[in-house]
mmCIF file with all atom_site columns, C-alpha atoms and ligand atoms in Angstrom:
data_model
loop_
_atom_site.group_PDB
_atom_site.id
_atom_site.type_symbol
_atom_site.label_atom_id
_atom_site.label_alt_id
_atom_site.label_comp_id
_atom_site.label_asym_id
_atom_site.label_entity_id
_atom_site.label_seq_id
_atom_site.pdbx_PDB_ins_code
_atom_site.Cartn_x
_atom_site.Cartn_y
_atom_site.Cartn_z
_atom_site.occupancy
_atom_site.B_iso_or_equiv
_atom_site.pdbx_formal_charge
_atom_site.auth_seq_id
_atom_site.auth_comp_id
_atom_site.auth_asym_id
_atom_site.auth_atom_id
_atom_site.pdbx_PDB_model_num
ATOM   1   C CA  . MET B 1 1   ? -142.584 -40.976 51.389 1.00 0.00 ? 31  MET B CA  1
ATOM   2   C CA  . ASN B 1 2   ? -143.421 -38.270 53.919 1.00 0.00 ? 32  ASN B CA  1
ATOM   3   C CA  . ILE B 1 3   ? -140.671 -37.823 56.339 1.00 0.00 ? 33  ILE B CA  1
ATOM   4   C CA  . LEU B 1 4   ? -140.579 -35.492 59.441 1.00 0.00 ? 34  LEU B CA  1
ATOM   5   C CA  . VAL B 1 5   ? -137.246 -34.822 60.899 1.00 0.00 ? 35  VAL B CA  1
ATOM   6   C CA  . LEU B 1 6   ? -137.502 -33.553 64.760 1.00 0.00 ? 36  LEU B CA  1
ATOM   7   C CA  . GLY B 1 7   ? -134.655 -32.568 66.819 1.00 0.00 ? 37  GLY B CA  1
ATOM   8   C CA  . PRO B 1 8   ? -133.022 -29.514 68.511 1.00 0.00 ? 38  PRO B CA  1
ATOM   9   C CA  . GLN B 1 9   ? -130.997 -27.133 66.457 1.00 0.00 ? 39  GLN B CA  1
ATOM   10  C CA  . GLY B 1 10  ? -127.545 -28.284 65.993 1.00 0.00 ? 40  GLY B CA  1
ATOM   11  C CA  . SER B 1 11  ? -128.414 -31.985 65.855 1.00 0.00 ? 41  SER B CA  1
ATOM   12  C CA  . GLY B 1 12  ? -127.736 -32.192 62.203 1.00 0.00 ? 42  GLY B CA  1
ATOM   13  C CA  . LYS B 1 13  ? -131.358 -32.625 60.878 1.00 0.00 ? 43  LYS B CA  1
ATOM   14  C CA  . GLY B 1 14  ? -130.843 -30.073 58.175 1.00 0.00 ? 44  GLY B CA  1
ATOM   15  C CA  . THR B 1 15  ? -127.851 -31.891 56.829 1.00 0.00 ? 45  THR B CA  1
ATOM   16  C CA  . GLN B 1 16  ? -129.461 -35.271 56.848 1.00 0.00 ? 46  GLN B CA  1
ATOM   17  C CA  . ALA B 1 17  ? -132.852 -33.822 55.312 1.00 0.00 ? 47  ALA B CA  1
ATOM   18  C CA  . LYS B 1 18  ? -130.645 -32.488 52.391 1.00 0.00 ? 48  LYS B CA  1
ATOM   19  C CA  . LYS B 1 19  ? -129.037 -35.873 51.984 1.00 0.00 ? 49  LYS B CA  1
ATOM   20  C CA  . ILE B 1 20  ? -132.604 -37.543 52.016 1.00 0.00 ? 50  ILE B CA  1
ATOM   21  C CA  . LYS B 1 21  ? -133.579 -34.916 49.377 1.00 0.00 ? 51  LYS B CA  1
ATOM   22  C CA  . ALA B 1 22  ? -130.583 -35.848 47.160 1.00 0.00 ? 52  ALA B CA  1
ATOM   23  C CA  . THR B 1 23  ? -130.870 -39.468 47.486 1.00 0.00 ? 53  THR B CA  1
ATOM   24  C CA  . TYR B 1 24  ? -134.677 -39.960 47.216 1.00 0.00 ? 54  TYR B CA  1
ATOM   25  C CA  . GLY B 1 25  ? -135.669 -37.015 45.250 1.00 0.00 ? 55  GLY B CA  1
ATOM   26  C CA  . VAL B 1 26  ? -138.200 -35.531 47.615 1.00 0.00 ? 56  VAL B CA  1
ATOM   27  C CA  . PRO B 1 27  ? -138.303 -31.702 48.382 1.00 0.00 ? 57  PRO B CA  1
ATOM   28  C CA  . HIS B 1 28  ? -136.677 -30.514 51.689 1.00 0.00 ? 58  HIS B CA  1
ATOM   29  C CA  . ILE B 1 29  ? -139.139 -28.290 53.267 1.00 0.00 ? 59  ILE B CA  1
ATOM   30  C CA  . ALA B 1 30  ? -137.168 -26.146 55.893 1.00 0.00 ? 60  ALA B CA  1
ATOM   31  C CA  . THR B 1 31  ? -139.218 -23.601 57.668 1.00 0.00 ? 61  THR B CA  1
ATOM   32  C CA  . GLY B 1 32  ? -135.945 -21.810 58.893 1.00 0.00 ? 62  GLY B CA  1
ATOM   33  C CA  . ASP B 1 33  ? -134.647 -21.440 55.387 1.00 0.00 ? 63  ASP B CA  1
ATOM   34  C CA  . MET B 1 34  ? -138.062 -20.183 54.241 1.00 0.00 ? 64  MET B CA  1
ATOM   35  C CA  . LEU B 1 35  ? -138.260 -17.635 56.988 1.00 0.00 ? 65  LEU B CA  1
ATOM   36  C CA  . ARG B 1 36  ? -134.577 -16.475 56.683 1.00 0.00 ? 66  ARG B CA  1
ATOM   37  C CA  . GLU B 1 37  ? -135.404 -15.831 52.959 1.00 0.00 ? 67  GLU B CA  1
ATOM   38  C CA  . MET B 1 38  ? -138.552 -13.827 53.989 1.00 0.00 ? 68  MET B CA  1
ATOM   39  C CA  . ARG B 1 39  ? -136.624 -11.868 56.638 1.00 0.00 ? 69  ARG B CA  1
ATOM   40  C CA  . GLU B 1 40  ? -134.408 -10.358 53.754 1.00 0.00 ? 70  GLU B CA  1
ATOM   41  C CA  . LEU B 1 41  ? -137.577 -8.341  52.301 1.00 0.00 ? 71  LEU B CA  1
ATOM   42  C CA  . ASP B 1 42  ? -137.792 -4.972  53.188 1.00 0.00 ? 72  ASP B CA  1
ATOM   43  C CA  . THR B 1 43  ? -141.406 -5.113  54.263 1.00 0.00 ? 73  THR B CA  1
ATOM   44  C CA  . PRO B 1 44  ? -143.162 -4.855  57.539 1.00 0.00 ? 74  PRO B CA  1
ATOM   45  C CA  . LEU B 1 45  ? -143.365 -8.685  57.619 1.00 0.00 ? 75  LEU B CA  1
ATOM   46  C CA  . GLY B 1 46  ? -139.567 -8.924  56.796 1.00 0.00 ? 76  GLY B CA  1
ATOM   47  C CA  . ARG B 1 47  ? -138.655 -6.612  59.586 1.00 0.00 ? 77  ARG B CA  1
ATOM   48  C CA  . GLU B 1 48  ? -140.861 -8.446  62.235 1.00 0.00 ? 78  GLU B CA  1
ATOM   49  C CA  . LEU B 1 49  ? -139.363 -11.811 61.250 1.00 0.00 ? 79  LEU B CA  1
ATOM   50  C CA  . LYS B 1 50  ? -135.871 -10.345 61.623 1.00 0.00 ? 80  LYS B CA  1
ATOM   51  C CA  . ALA B 1 51  ? -136.739 -9.232  65.108 1.00 0.00 ? 81  ALA B CA  1
ATOM   52  C CA  . VAL B 1 52  ? -138.155 -12.666 66.042 1.00 0.00 ? 82  VAL B CA  1
ATOM   53  C CA  . LEU B 1 53  ? -135.315 -14.746 64.406 1.00 0.00 ? 83  LEU B CA  1
ATOM   54  C CA  . ASP B 1 54  ? -132.654 -12.800 65.867 1.00 0.00 ? 84  ASP B CA  1
ATOM   55  C CA  . SER B 1 55  ? -134.077 -13.321 69.412 1.00 0.00 ? 85  SER B CA  1
ATOM   56  C CA  . GLY B 1 56  ? -134.386 -17.051 69.224 1.00 0.00 ? 86  GLY B CA  1
ATOM   57  C CA  . GLU B 1 57  ? -138.094 -16.976 69.854 1.00 0.00 ? 87  GLU B CA  1
ATOM   58  C CA  . LEU B 1 58  ? -140.660 -18.705 67.788 1.00 0.00 ? 88  LEU B CA  1
ATOM   59  C CA  . VAL B 1 59  ? -142.662 -17.126 64.779 1.00 0.00 ? 89  VAL B CA  1
ATOM   60  C CA  . ASN B 1 60  ? -146.385 -17.182 65.639 1.00 0.00 ? 90  ASN B CA  1
ATOM   61  C CA  . ASP B 1 61  ? -148.249 -20.421 64.830 1.00 0.00 ? 91  ASP B CA  1
ATOM   62  C CA  . ALA B 1 62  ? -150.898 -18.776 62.423 1.00 0.00 ? 92  ALA B CA  1
ATOM   63  C CA  . LEU B 1 63  ? -148.338 -17.549 60.127 1.00 0.00 ? 93  LEU B CA  1
ATOM   64  C CA  . MET B 1 64  ? -146.369 -20.955 60.177 1.00 0.00 ? 94  MET B CA  1
ATOM   65  C CA  . ILE B 1 65  ? -149.391 -22.969 59.617 1.00 0.00 ? 95  ILE B CA  1
ATOM   66  C CA  . ASP B 1 66  ? -150.333 -20.792 56.528 1.00 0.00 ? 96  ASP B CA  1
ATOM   67  C CA  . LEU B 1 67  ? -146.861 -21.063 55.273 1.00 0.00 ? 97  LEU B CA  1
ATOM   68  C CA  . ILE B 1 68  ? -146.944 -24.923 55.578 1.00 0.00 ? 98  ILE B CA  1
ATOM   69  C CA  . ARG B 1 69  ? -150.521 -25.176 54.279 1.00 0.00 ? 99  ARG B CA  1
ATOM   70  C CA  . ASP B 1 70  ? -149.160 -23.353 51.212 1.00 0.00 ? 100 ASP B CA  1
ATOM   71  C CA  . ARG B 1 71  ? -146.036 -25.329 50.720 1.00 0.00 ? 101 ARG B CA  1
ATOM   72  C CA  . LEU B 1 72  ? -147.581 -28.774 51.051 1.00 0.00 ? 102 LEU B CA  1
ATOM   73  C CA  . SER B 1 73  ? -150.308 -27.982 48.766 1.00 0.00 ? 103 SER B CA  1
ATOM   74  C CA  . ARG B 1 74  ? -147.881 -27.737 45.865 1.00 0.00 ? 104 ARG B CA  1
ATOM   75  C CA  . GLY B 1 75  ? -147.793 -30.499 43.493 1.00 0.00 ? 105 GLY B CA  1
ATOM   76  C CA  . ASP B 1 76  ? -143.849 -31.219 43.987 1.00 0.00 ? 106 ASP B CA  1
ATOM   77  C CA  . THR B 1 77  ? -144.838 -32.677 47.423 1.00 0.00 ? 107 THR B CA  1
ATOM   78  C CA  . LEU B 1 78  ? -146.986 -35.433 45.998 1.00 0.00 ? 108 LEU B CA  1
ATOM   79  C CA  . PRO B 1 79  ? -144.228 -38.117 45.493 1.00 0.00 ? 109 PRO B CA  1
ATOM   80  C CA  . GLY B 1 80  ? -143.259 -37.078 49.271 1.00 0.00 ? 110 GLY B CA  1
ATOM   81  C CA  . PHE B 1 81  ? -141.326 -34.551 51.335 1.00 0.00 ? 111 PHE B CA  1
ATOM   82  C CA  . VAL B 1 82  ? -139.025 -34.248 54.282 1.00 0.00 ? 112 VAL B CA  1
ATOM   83  C CA  . LEU B 1 83  ? -140.370 -31.763 56.615 1.00 0.00 ? 113 LEU B CA  1
ATOM   84  C CA  . ASP B 1 84  ? -137.587 -29.900 58.772 1.00 0.00 ? 114 ASP B CA  1
ATOM   85  C CA  . GLY B 1 85  ? -138.452 -27.304 61.383 1.00 0.00 ? 115 GLY B CA  1
ATOM   86  C CA  . PHE B 1 86  ? -142.171 -27.556 61.520 1.00 0.00 ? 116 PHE B CA  1
ATOM   87  C CA  . PRO B 1 87  ? -144.040 -28.488 63.648 1.00 0.00 ? 117 PRO B CA  1
ATOM   88  C CA  . ARG B 1 88  ? -142.421 -26.802 66.549 1.00 0.00 ? 118 ARG B CA  1
ATOM   89  C CA  . THR B 1 89  ? -145.463 -26.576 68.928 1.00 0.00 ? 119 THR B CA  1
ATOM   90  C CA  . MET B 1 90  ? -148.451 -28.663 69.709 1.00 0.00 ? 120 MET B CA  1
ATOM   91  C CA  . ALA B 1 91  ? -150.796 -26.321 67.813 1.00 0.00 ? 121 ALA B CA  1
ATOM   92  C CA  . GLN B 1 92  ? -148.633 -26.688 64.826 1.00 0.00 ? 122 GLN B CA  1
ATOM   93  C CA  . ALA B 1 93  ? -148.745 -30.590 65.155 1.00 0.00 ? 123 ALA B CA  1
ATOM   94  C CA  . GLU B 1 94  ? -152.451 -30.569 65.457 1.00 0.00 ? 124 GLU B CA  1
ATOM   95  C CA  . ALA B 1 95  ? -152.707 -28.038 62.310 1.00 0.00 ? 125 ALA B CA  1
ATOM   96  C CA  . LEU B 1 96  ? -150.419 -30.362 60.428 1.00 0.00 ? 126 LEU B CA  1
ATOM   97  C CA  . ASP B 1 97  ? -152.550 -33.424 61.361 1.00 0.00 ? 127 ASP B CA  1
ATOM   98  C CA  . GLU B 1 98  ? -155.627 -31.746 59.972 1.00 0.00 ? 128 GLU B CA  1
ATOM   99  C CA  . LEU B 1 99  ? -153.942 -30.519 56.841 1.00 0.00 ? 129 LEU B CA  1
ATOM   100 C CA  . LEU B 1 100 ? -152.627 -34.051 56.051 1.00 0.00 ? 130 LEU B CA  1
ATOM   101 C CA  . ARG B 1 101 ? -156.084 -35.418 56.644 1.00 0.00 ? 131 ARG B CA  1
ATOM   102 C CA  . GLU B 1 102 ? -157.410 -32.822 54.186 1.00 0.00 ? 132 GLU B CA  1
ATOM   103 C CA  . LEU B 1 103 ? -154.768 -33.674 51.686 1.00 0.00 ? 133 LEU B CA  1
ATOM   104 C CA  . GLY B 1 104 ? -155.383 -37.699 52.095 1.00 0.00 ? 134 GLY B CA  1
ATOM   105 C CA  . ARG B 1 105 ? -151.786 -38.081 53.229 1.00 0.00 ? 135 ARG B CA  1
ATOM   106 C CA  . ASP B 1 106 ? -149.835 -38.960 56.387 1.00 0.00 ? 136 ASP B CA  1
ATOM   107 C CA  . LEU B 1 107 ? -146.377 -38.892 57.925 1.00 0.00 ? 137 LEU B CA  1
ATOM   108 C CA  . ASP B 1 108 ? -144.682 -42.288 57.278 1.00 0.00 ? 138 ASP B CA  1
ATOM   109 C CA  . VAL B 1 109 ? -141.925 -41.878 59.587 1.00 0.00 ? 139 VAL B CA  1
ATOM   110 C CA  . VAL B 1 110 ? -140.855 -39.285 62.259 1.00 0.00 ? 140 VAL B CA  1
ATOM   111 C CA  . PHE B 1 111 ? -137.092 -39.250 62.917 1.00 0.00 ? 141 PHE B CA  1
ATOM   112 C CA  . GLU B 1 112 ? -136.134 -38.070 66.434 1.00 0.00 ? 142 GLU B CA  1
ATOM   113 C CA  . PHE B 1 113 ? -132.530 -36.854 66.212 1.00 0.00 ? 143 PHE B CA  1
ATOM   114 C CA  . GLN B 1 114 ? -131.044 -37.388 69.699 1.00 0.00 ? 144 GLN B CA  1
ATOM   115 C CA  . VAL B 1 115 ? -127.880 -35.589 70.831 1.00 0.00 ? 145 VAL B CA  1
ATOM   116 C CA  . PRO B 1 116 ? -127.491 -36.472 74.615 1.00 0.00 ? 146 PRO B CA  1
ATOM   117 C CA  . ASP B 1 117 ? -124.713 -33.762 75.209 1.00 0.00 ? 147 ASP B CA  1
ATOM   118 C CA  . ARG B 1 118 ? -126.120 -30.193 75.463 1.00 0.00 ? 148 ARG B CA  1
ATOM   119 C CA  . GLN B 1 119 ? -122.508 -28.845 75.193 1.00 0.00 ? 149 GLN B CA  1
ATOM   120 C CA  . ASP B 1 120 ? -121.957 -30.752 71.966 1.00 0.00 ? 150 ASP B CA  1
ATOM   121 C CA  . LEU B 1 121 ? -124.965 -29.155 70.350 1.00 0.00 ? 151 LEU B CA  1
ATOM   122 C CA  . ILE B 1 122 ? -124.125 -25.606 71.496 1.00 0.00 ? 152 ILE B CA  1
ATOM   123 C CA  . ALA B 1 123 ? -120.763 -26.279 70.039 1.00 0.00 ? 153 ALA B CA  1
ATOM   124 C CA  . ARG B 1 124 ? -122.058 -27.386 66.766 1.00 0.00 ? 154 ARG B CA  1
ATOM   125 C CA  . MET B 1 125 ? -124.303 -24.456 66.382 1.00 0.00 ? 155 MET B CA  1
ATOM   126 C CA  . LEU B 1 126 ? -121.502 -21.957 67.212 1.00 0.00 ? 156 LEU B CA  1
ATOM   127 C CA  . LYS B 1 127 ? -119.223 -23.726 64.491 1.00 0.00 ? 157 LYS B CA  1
ATOM   128 C CA  . ARG B 1 128 ? -122.206 -23.379 61.957 1.00 0.00 ? 158 ARG B CA  1
ATOM   129 C CA  . ALA B 1 129 ? -122.779 -19.743 62.952 1.00 0.00 ? 159 ALA B CA  1
ATOM   130 C CA  . ALA B 1 130 ? -119.171 -19.120 62.116 1.00 0.00 ? 160 ALA B CA  1
ATOM   131 C CA  . GLU B 1 131 ? -118.975 -21.028 58.936 1.00 0.00 ? 161 GLU B CA  1
ATOM   132 C CA  . GLU B 1 132 ? -122.300 -19.969 57.545 1.00 0.00 ? 162 GLU B CA  1
ATOM   133 C CA  . GLY B 1 133 ? -122.338 -16.408 58.891 1.00 0.00 ? 163 GLY B CA  1
ATOM   134 C CA  . ARG B 1 134 ? -125.787 -16.924 60.391 1.00 0.00 ? 164 ARG B CA  1
ATOM   135 C CA  . ALA B 1 135 ? -126.575 -13.766 62.223 1.00 0.00 ? 165 ALA B CA  1
ATOM   136 C CA  . ASP B 1 136 ? -129.437 -15.505 64.212 1.00 0.00 ? 166 ASP B CA  1
ATOM   137 C CA  . ASP B 1 137 ? -127.077 -17.993 65.963 1.00 0.00 ? 167 ASP B CA  1
ATOM   138 C CA  . THR B 1 138 ? -125.827 -15.810 68.758 1.00 0.00 ? 168 THR B CA  1
ATOM   139 C CA  . PRO B 1 139 ? -124.883 -17.613 72.071 1.00 0.00 ? 169 PRO B CA  1
ATOM   140 C CA  . ASP B 1 140 ? -127.983 -16.039 73.742 1.00 0.00 ? 170 ASP B CA  1
ATOM   141 C CA  . ALA B 1 141 ? -130.264 -17.050 70.827 1.00 0.00 ? 171 ALA B CA  1
ATOM   142 C CA  . ILE B 1 142 ? -128.899 -20.631 70.924 1.00 0.00 ? 172 ILE B CA  1
ATOM   143 C CA  . ARG B 1 143 ? -129.573 -20.846 74.634 1.00 0.00 ? 173 ARG B CA  1
ATOM   144 C CA  . ARG B 1 144 ? -133.057 -19.361 74.153 1.00 0.00 ? 174 ARG B CA  1
ATOM   145 C CA  . ARG B 1 145 ? -133.814 -21.819 71.222 1.00 0.00 ? 175 ARG B CA  1
ATOM   146 C CA  . LEU B 1 146 ? -132.755 -24.930 73.328 1.00 0.00 ? 176 LEU B CA  1
ATOM   147 C CA  . GLU B 1 147 ? -135.045 -23.854 76.001 1.00 0.00 ? 177 GLU B CA  1
ATOM   148 C CA  . ILE B 1 148 ? -137.978 -23.481 73.515 1.00 0.00 ? 178 ILE B CA  1
ATOM   149 C CA  . TYR B 1 149 ? -137.048 -26.746 72.148 1.00 0.00 ? 179 TYR B CA  1
ATOM   150 C CA  . ASP B 1 150 ? -137.313 -28.509 75.557 1.00 0.00 ? 180 ASP B CA  1
ATOM   151 C CA  . ARG B 1 151 ? -140.498 -26.721 76.403 1.00 0.00 ? 181 ARG B CA  1
ATOM   152 C CA  . GLU B 1 152 ? -142.616 -26.556 73.189 1.00 0.00 ? 182 GLU B CA  1
ATOM   153 C CA  . THR B 1 153 ? -141.029 -29.150 70.685 1.00 0.00 ? 183 THR B CA  1
ATOM   154 C CA  . ALA B 1 154 ? -139.643 -31.981 72.542 1.00 0.00 ? 184 ALA B CA  1
ATOM   155 C CA  . PRO B 1 155 ? -143.207 -33.134 73.730 1.00 0.00 ? 185 PRO B CA  1
ATOM   156 C CA  . LEU B 1 156 ? -144.048 -33.604 70.153 1.00 0.00 ? 186 LEU B CA  1
ATOM   157 C CA  . VAL B 1 157 ? -141.994 -36.725 70.133 1.00 0.00 ? 187 VAL B CA  1
ATOM   158 C CA  . GLU B 1 158 ? -144.410 -38.233 72.732 1.00 0.00 ? 188 GLU B CA  1
ATOM   159 C CA  . TYR B 1 159 ? -147.333 -36.937 70.662 1.00 0.00 ? 189 TYR B CA  1
ATOM   160 C CA  . TYR B 1 160 ? -146.103 -38.832 67.511 1.00 0.00 ? 190 TYR B CA  1
ATOM   161 C CA  . ARG B 1 161 ? -145.349 -41.864 69.641 1.00 0.00 ? 191 ARG B CA  1
ATOM   162 C CA  . THR B 1 162 ? -148.817 -42.068 70.910 1.00 0.00 ? 192 THR B CA  1
ATOM   163 C CA  . THR B 1 163 ? -150.839 -41.024 67.784 1.00 0.00 ? 193 THR B CA  1
ATOM   164 C CA  . ARG B 1 164 ? -148.674 -42.759 65.215 1.00 0.00 ? 194 ARG B CA  1
ATOM   165 C CA  . GLY B 1 165 ? -146.187 -45.139 66.693 1.00 0.00 ? 195 GLY B CA  1
ATOM   166 C CA  . ASN B 1 166 ? -143.922 -44.250 63.819 1.00 0.00 ? 196 ASN B CA  1
ATOM   167 C CA  . VAL B 1 167 ? -141.003 -42.503 65.810 1.00 0.00 ? 197 VAL B CA  1
ATOM   168 C CA  . VAL B 1 168 ? -137.456 -43.721 65.057 1.00 0.00 ? 198 VAL B CA  1
ATOM   169 C CA  . GLY B 1 169 ? -134.590 -42.433 67.401 1.00 0.00 ? 199 GLY B CA  1
ATOM   170 C CA  . ILE B 1 170 ? -131.486 -41.535 65.398 1.00 0.00 ? 200 ILE B CA  1
ATOM   171 C CA  . HIS B 1 171 ? -128.134 -41.344 67.340 1.00 0.00 ? 201 HIS B CA  1
ATOM   172 C CA  . ALA B 1 172 ? -127.293 -38.067 65.884 1.00 0.00 ? 202 ALA B CA  1
ATOM   173 C CA  . ASP B 1 173 ? -124.168 -37.486 67.734 1.00 0.00 ? 203 ASP B CA  1
ATOM   174 C CA  . ARG B 1 174 ? -122.060 -39.544 65.203 1.00 0.00 ? 204 ARG B CA  1
ATOM   175 C CA  . SER B 1 175 ? -120.557 -38.480 61.849 1.00 0.00 ? 205 SER B CA  1
ATOM   176 C CA  . VAL B 1 176 ? -122.755 -37.430 59.017 1.00 0.00 ? 206 VAL B CA  1
ATOM   177 C CA  . GLU B 1 177 ? -122.167 -40.479 57.056 1.00 0.00 ? 207 GLU B CA  1
ATOM   178 C CA  . ASP B 1 178 ? -123.150 -42.992 60.116 1.00 0.00 ? 208 ASP B CA  1
ATOM   179 C CA  . VAL B 1 179 ? -126.023 -40.908 60.815 1.00 0.00 ? 209 VAL B CA  1
ATOM   180 C CA  . PHE B 1 180 ? -127.173 -41.196 57.199 1.00 0.00 ? 210 PHE B CA  1
ATOM   181 C CA  . HIS B 1 181 ? -126.561 -44.852 56.970 1.00 0.00 ? 211 HIS B CA  1
ATOM   182 C CA  . GLU B 1 182 ? -128.974 -45.292 60.075 1.00 0.00 ? 212 GLU B CA  1
ATOM   183 C CA  . ILE B 1 183 ? -131.468 -43.117 58.264 1.00 0.00 ? 213 ILE B CA  1
ATOM   184 C CA  . ARG B 1 184 ? -131.320 -45.242 55.120 1.00 0.00 ? 214 ARG B CA  1
ATOM   185 C CA  . GLN B 1 185 ? -131.813 -48.433 56.868 1.00 0.00 ? 215 GLN B CA  1
ATOM   186 C CA  . SER B 1 186 ? -134.655 -47.075 58.457 1.00 0.00 ? 216 SER B CA  1
ATOM   187 C CA  . LEU B 1 187 ? -136.244 -45.778 55.303 1.00 0.00 ? 217 LEU B CA  1
ATOM   188 C CA  . GLU B 1 188 ? -135.813 -49.147 53.728 1.00 0.00 ? 218 GLU B CA  1
ATOM   189 C CA  . SER B 1 189 ? -137.683 -50.918 56.263 1.00 0.00 ? 219 SER B CA  1
ATOM   190 C CA  . VAL B 1 190 ? -140.423 -48.175 56.052 1.00 0.00 ? 220 VAL B CA  1
ATOM   191 C CA  . GLU B 1 191 ? -140.641 -48.927 52.290 1.00 0.00 ? 221 GLU B CA  1
ATOM   192 C CA  . ALA B 1 192 ? -140.634 -52.679 52.625 1.00 0.00 ? 222 ALA B CA  1
ATOM   193 C CA  . ARG B 1 193 ? -143.627 -52.264 55.087 1.00 0.00 ? 223 ARG B CA  1
ATOM   194 C CA  . ALA B 1 194 ? -145.471 -49.828 52.522 1.00 0.00 ? 224 ALA B CA  1
HETATM 195 P P1  . LIG V 2 .   ? -134.286 -23.251 62.165 1.00 0.00 ? 489 LIG V P1  1
HETATM 196 O O1  . LIG V 2 .   ? -133.378 -23.060 60.886 1.00 0.00 ? 489 LIG V O1  1
HETATM 197 O O2  . LIG V 2 .   ? -135.137 -24.355 61.782 1.00 0.00 ? 489 LIG V O2  1
HETATM 198 O O3  . LIG V 2 .   ? -133.671 -23.582 63.220 1.00 0.00 ? 489 LIG V O3  1
HETATM 199 O O4  . LIG V 2 .   ? -135.202 -22.063 62.267 1.00 0.00 ? 489 LIG V O4  1
HETATM 200 C C1  . LIG V 2 .   ? -134.625 -20.745 62.712 1.00 0.00 ? 489 LIG V C1  1
HETATM 201 C C2  . LIG V 2 .   ? -135.697 -19.799 63.320 1.00 0.00 ? 489 LIG V C2  1
HETATM 202 O O5  . LIG V 2 .   ? -136.914 -19.723 62.593 1.00 0.00 ? 489 LIG V O5  1
HETATM 203 C C3  . LIG V 2 .   ? -136.377 -20.455 64.705 1.00 0.00 ? 489 LIG V C3  1
HETATM 204 O O6  . LIG V 2 .   ? -135.440 -20.094 65.768 1.00 0.00 ? 489 LIG V O6  1
HETATM 205 C C4  . LIG V 2 .   ? -137.593 -19.739 64.769 1.00 0.00 ? 489 LIG V C4  1
HETATM 206 O O7  . LIG V 2 .   ? -137.438 -18.446 65.280 1.00 0.00 ? 489 LIG V O7  1
HETATM 207 C C5  . LIG V 2 .   ? -138.067 -19.752 63.354 1.00 0.00 ? 489 LIG V C5  1
HETATM 208 N N1  . LIG V 2 .   ? -138.963 -20.946 62.968 1.00 0.00 ? 489 LIG V N1  1
HETATM 209 C C6  . LIG V 2 .   ? -138.530 -21.899 62.222 1.00 0.00 ? 489 LIG V C6  1
HETATM 210 N N2  . LIG V 2 .   ? -139.671 -22.709 62.251 1.00 0.00 ? 489 LIG V N2  1
HETATM 211 C C7  . LIG V 2 .   ? -140.404 -22.506 62.959 1.00 0.00 ? 489 LIG V C7  1
HETATM 212 C C8  . LIG V 2 .   ? -141.802 -22.974 63.239 1.00 0.00 ? 489 LIG V C8  1
HETATM 213 N N3  . LIG V 2 .   ? -142.298 -24.206 62.808 1.00 0.00 ? 489 LIG V N3  1
HETATM 214 N N4  . LIG V 2 .   ? -142.356 -22.209 64.244 1.00 0.00 ? 489 LIG V N4  1
HETATM 215 C C9  . LIG V 2 .   ? -142.065 -21.158 64.767 1.00 0.00 ? 489 LIG V C9  1
HETATM 216 N N5  . LIG V 2 .   ? -140.745 -20.490 64.367 1.00 0.00 ? 489 LIG V N5  1
HETATM 217 C C10 . LIG V 2 .   ? -140.000 -21.188 63.544 1.00 0.00 ? 489 LIG V C10 1
#
């Protein structure tokens, strides 16, 4: 099953993606995690990534598209995957479509993580920053990421609604277990249709 999770930072999509991985045995492809790993390298790319990640801006599309092309071409994704953090721009979404076409695959479901209350999101991100010691989660970077989400990424929900009609809204402002229950129910009906 090929799953995409879309939603602002702090909406809990990473946590749910990990649970999907544990339950369904598909790899969790989290571009933020991949970039944070690459940031630690003492190379020009590592240093460039550090600056971009700390500011809350987006990494350029070309690099992201290469990264995903590489990752989705690996055999472990054949039974499926849960894609988390990509695409974030329309150019990335179009590149993903092209890549999936080449690979003869498609997204079975797009989960849209909805958290109506912005303050709630900011509080969750600050809590995570403290718990996980994530240096890129400063209040300024958090604000900037939400702005970028609204401008660049939120329109992708409409894009998938129009091109695929497979968007499922998730009430993400509830407990981890309640949210996962909703996801499982939805995946069961996707499986039943397949
Ligand atoms: P995340 O852990 O998904 O919130 O990602 C952390 C940071 O990595 C983001 O704020 C971006 O700077 C960068 N990033 C992750 N995925 C992408 C992407 N698909 N396109 C551009 N930048 C990304």
